Amino acid sequence: MNQWTHLTLTRRAPACPDNILVAIPGTTETNEQADPTVPVGMLRSVVDPLESEFSAQQLQTYTVPYVATIVNDKAQTYGTSKKEAIDRASQHLADKAAECPGTKFGLTGFSQGADAAGDLASKIGNGTGPISADRMFAVGLMADPGQNPNAGIQLGAKTTGTGFVGARPEGFGSLNDITANVCDPEDTYCNTPNDAIATQFLGQLGSKIDASDPASSVAGVVTTLLGLDGQPLTNTLGELNTAVTSGNVLMVPQLALDLAGNISTLSAKVAEMTIPGADIAPMATTVSQLTDAISRGDMLAVPGLLATLTPQVITFASQFSSMIGTVVSKLPINEYIAIGTTVARISTNAAAQNYLALPADLGKLVGQVNNAVRKTLRALPLDEFPLLNKLADDLTPGRVLDEVLNYATSLATDSHNSYDSKPIADSGRTGADELTSMFRVRIGDPGTKIAS
């Protein structure tokens, strides 16, 4: 189907089809000015067969235009690029859902686009997305850098590693049974070995960097390294406040128990490390008083206790943020931006089969990663945070070198760019074939379960 034919059909298509499939291309496959009615990149092998098979009333597609970069000369990095993809896809979903109350939606993405689509699907499935989960008919992710092998359904080859940028801990929520992924076992981007801690560290830190605001953008990665996450506590506190102010008393006892569990988990983590000035005791005391009041049925005391607890949580978060800021300020941010530039060049040359250009950049990448990891470990306050000592002990120069060589080899073999040509299933089907088949089944009969 040529571009003109595609545009002509799109103009004649009904405003509100039965289904809309939102596709997010991978790195370098699109740009901010691209025509969203024209499928591009690897996902064309998924989208084109579906458009040929179904009528415009049954299915329309929307290809998200975004910067699609790892790092560029405008200080845009993977983190800002992915956020733009999520924001633009979210806006389209919200707009069309409001315009077309009977339309169902699907999401698909490749590489960085799969990372964005997966994060968006996770938000929708966990109730924080732009549309409700019951408006979704399927999610299909190809080479997802955020893959969690225990979330969603694996089609074709089975993998045990996690994605390069780190698995989504919250999974896909209520969309889990209609979310499928395809991953070539040789593709490091979606199948990073669980013991490849240097590669995981590189992916998680590098993917979060925002060159315009490096300190805040990598704070979440450092939080993960420290094993401390206050988000569940603040989320539960917000839900509890909402339940009390709205008079939804039936939810209050369970939320109070959840809050106590959050505090207990956080306390255990804090006990494992020294966080200068961060005191969790006041929060623990107030939560104990809160659960006691609820167990006695003293609901009149609850609003006052919540009013006491909220500033205590804010104070702790401020102390923790200050500590994170101290750590982040010492990290070699520019080193990771340079790595992103090299990786982008390797990926581009591998995709273009420009193999003569690869050796120099692969050698450069090994040196850059070794240098960045060593500088990072020197920057981390190992004496203050004992949990980081294991990371430092494991990231020996030899181990880092081995892992980076494996990563570089994966880039050079170009497993990441062969999902439309390389069979990854016993049936001989490619990754694109697997996703096309899955979407075909879900569009034709939404009641059919996705089989792995």
Short mmCIF file of N, CA and C in Angstrom, two decimals, residues 22-27 29 42-43 64 66 68 78 82 85-86 107-122 139-148 163 165-166 168 172 179-183 187 189-190 416 419 435:
data_model
loop_
_atom_site.label_atom_id
_atom_site.label_comp_id
_atom_site.label_asym_id
_atom_site.label_seq_id
_atom_site.Cartn_x
_atom_site.Cartn_y
_atom_site.Cartn_z
N VAL A 22 -3.08 2.23 18.33
CA VAL A 22 -2.08 3.29 18.45
C VAL A 22 -0.70 2.65 18.45
N ALA A 23 0.13 3.01 17.46
CA ALA A 23 1.46 2.42 17.29
C ALA A 23 2.53 3.46 17.60
N ILE A 24 3.53 3.05 18.40
CA ILE A 24 4.63 3.96 18.76
C ILE A 24 5.93 3.37 18.18
N PRO A 25 6.49 4.02 17.16
CA PRO A 25 7.70 3.49 16.51
C PRO A 25 8.92 3.55 17.43
N GLY A 26 10.01 2.93 16.98
CA GLY A 26 11.25 2.89 17.75
C GLY A 26 12.16 4.06 17.47
N THR A 27 13.31 4.03 18.09
CA THR A 27 14.30 5.09 17.95
C THR A 27 14.67 5.31 16.48
N GLU A 29 12.91 5.98 14.02
CA GLU A 29 11.95 5.54 13.01
C GLU A 29 10.91 6.61 12.66
N MET A 42 9.56 -0.71 11.96
CA MET A 42 9.33 -2.12 12.19
C MET A 42 7.85 -2.45 12.34
N LEU A 43 7.08 -1.52 12.89
CA LEU A 43 5.68 -1.81 13.16
C LEU A 43 4.82 -1.85 11.89
N VAL A 64 2.22 7.29 16.32
CA VAL A 64 2.57 8.45 17.15
C VAL A 64 3.84 9.14 16.62
N TYR A 66 6.91 11.47 17.29
CA TYR A 66 7.66 12.03 18.42
C TYR A 66 9.13 12.05 18.06
N ALA A 68 11.82 10.50 19.05
CA ALA A 68 12.39 9.15 18.84
C ALA A 68 13.92 9.16 18.80
N TYR A 78 16.92 9.90 25.81
CA TYR A 78 15.96 8.81 25.79
C TYR A 78 14.79 9.10 26.73
N LYS A 82 11.06 9.43 25.32
CA LYS A 82 10.01 8.47 25.70
C LYS A 82 8.83 9.19 26.34
N ALA A 85 6.65 10.58 23.72
CA ALA A 85 5.85 9.53 23.08
C ALA A 85 4.64 9.18 23.94
N ILE A 86 4.86 9.03 25.24
CA ILE A 86 3.76 8.69 26.15
C ILE A 86 2.73 9.81 26.17
N LEU A 107 -2.72 -0.85 21.81
CA LEU A 107 -1.41 -0.20 21.84
C LEU A 107 -0.36 -1.17 21.33
N THR A 108 0.55 -0.66 20.52
CA THR A 108 1.71 -1.46 20.14
C THR A 108 2.92 -0.55 20.03
N GLY A 109 4.10 -1.13 20.19
CA GLY A 109 5.31 -0.33 20.11
C GLY A 109 6.51 -1.21 19.86
N PHE A 110 7.53 -0.62 19.27
CA PHE A 110 8.79 -1.31 19.01
C PHE A 110 9.93 -0.57 19.69
N SER A 111 10.80 -1.31 20.40
CA SER A 111 11.99 -0.76 21.01
C SER A 111 11.62 0.38 21.96
N GLN A 112 12.16 1.59 21.76
CA GLN A 112 11.79 2.70 22.62
C GLN A 112 10.27 2.91 22.61
N GLY A 113 9.67 2.68 21.47
CA GLY A 113 8.22 2.79 21.38
C GLY A 113 7.50 1.75 22.22
N ALA A 114 8.08 0.55 22.34
CA ALA A 114 7.51 -0.48 23.20
C ALA A 114 7.66 -0.10 24.67
N ASP A 115 8.79 0.53 24.99
CA ASP A 115 9.00 1.02 26.36
C ASP A 115 7.91 2.03 26.71
N ALA A 116 7.65 2.95 25.79
CA ALA A 116 6.61 3.96 26.01
C ALA A 116 5.22 3.32 26.07
N ALA A 117 4.93 2.44 25.11
CA ALA A 117 3.62 1.78 25.08
C ALA A 117 3.40 0.92 26.31
N GLY A 118 4.46 0.23 26.76
CA GLY A 118 4.36 -0.59 27.95
C GLY A 118 4.10 0.22 29.20
N ASP A 119 4.79 1.36 29.32
CA ASP A 119 4.56 2.24 30.48
C ASP A 119 3.13 2.79 30.46
N LEU A 120 2.67 3.15 29.27
CA LEU A 120 1.31 3.67 29.15
C LEU A 120 0.28 2.59 29.47
N ALA A 121 0.52 1.37 28.98
CA ALA A 121 -0.39 0.25 29.28
C ALA A 121 -0.41 -0.03 30.78
N SER A 122 0.75 0.09 31.42
CA SER A 122 0.83 -0.12 32.86
C SER A 122 -0.01 0.91 33.60
N VAL A 139 -2.73 -5.12 23.91
CA VAL A 139 -1.44 -4.42 23.89
C VAL A 139 -0.41 -5.40 23.36
N GLY A 140 0.39 -4.97 22.38
CA GLY A 140 1.43 -5.83 21.82
C GLY A 140 2.76 -5.10 21.79
N LEU A 141 3.75 -5.63 22.50
CA LEU A 141 5.05 -4.98 22.63
C LEU A 141 6.14 -5.80 21.94
N MET A 142 6.95 -5.13 21.14
CA MET A 142 8.02 -5.79 20.40
C MET A 142 9.37 -5.24 20.88
N ALA A 143 10.23 -6.14 21.39
CA ALA A 143 11.57 -5.75 21.86
C ALA A 143 11.47 -4.67 22.94
N ASP A 144 10.69 -4.94 23.95
CA ASP A 144 10.39 -3.96 25.00
C ASP A 144 11.56 -3.82 25.98
N PRO A 145 12.22 -2.66 26.06
CA PRO A 145 13.31 -2.46 27.01
C PRO A 145 12.85 -2.46 28.47
N GLY A 146 11.54 -2.37 28.70
CA GLY A 146 11.01 -2.41 30.05
C GLY A 146 10.39 -3.75 30.39
N GLN A 147 10.73 -4.78 29.63
CA GLN A 147 10.08 -6.08 29.78
C GLN A 147 10.31 -6.71 31.15
N ASN A 148 9.24 -7.24 31.70
CA ASN A 148 9.27 -8.08 32.89
C ASN A 148 8.78 -9.46 32.45
N GLY A 163 14.11 -6.29 30.79
CA GLY A 163 14.46 -5.29 29.80
C GLY A 163 15.66 -4.46 30.22
N VAL A 165 16.19 -1.28 30.39
CA VAL A 165 16.00 -0.11 31.24
C VAL A 165 15.37 -0.48 32.59
N GLY A 166 15.16 -1.78 32.83
CA GLY A 166 14.59 -2.22 34.10
C GLY A 166 13.12 -2.55 33.96
N ARG A 168 9.14 -3.09 34.76
CA ARG A 168 8.11 -2.30 35.44
C ARG A 168 7.63 -3.08 36.67
N PHE A 172 1.17 -4.86 34.52
CA PHE A 172 0.14 -4.29 33.66
C PHE A 172 -1.24 -4.27 34.31
N THR A 179 -2.09 -8.29 27.36
CA THR A 179 -0.82 -7.66 26.98
C THR A 179 0.17 -8.75 26.58
N ALA A 180 0.68 -8.68 25.36
CA ALA A 180 1.62 -9.68 24.86
C ALA A 180 2.91 -9.01 24.43
N ASN A 181 4.01 -9.75 24.55
CA ASN A 181 5.29 -9.22 24.09
C ASN A 181 6.04 -10.27 23.29
N VAL A 182 6.87 -9.79 22.37
CA VAL A 182 7.77 -10.67 21.63
C VAL A 182 9.19 -10.15 21.84
N CYS A 183 10.09 -11.08 22.11
CA CYS A 183 11.48 -10.72 22.38
C CYS A 183 12.40 -11.81 21.87
N ASP A 187 18.39 -10.59 21.89
CA ASP A 187 18.24 -9.13 21.91
C ASP A 187 18.41 -8.61 23.34
N TYR A 189 18.30 -5.69 24.48
CA TYR A 189 17.41 -4.60 24.88
C TYR A 189 16.18 -5.11 25.64
N CYS A 190 15.67 -6.27 25.27
CA CYS A 190 14.50 -6.79 25.98
C CYS A 190 14.83 -8.02 26.82
N HIS A 416 18.15 -6.94 17.25
CA HIS A 416 17.12 -5.97 17.62
C HIS A 416 16.33 -5.48 16.40
N TYR A 419 12.99 -8.32 13.71
CA TYR A 419 11.71 -8.90 14.13
C TYR A 419 10.74 -9.10 12.97
N LEU A 435 2.69 -10.79 16.69
CA LEU A 435 1.84 -9.68 17.14
C LEU A 435 0.66 -9.47 16.21
#
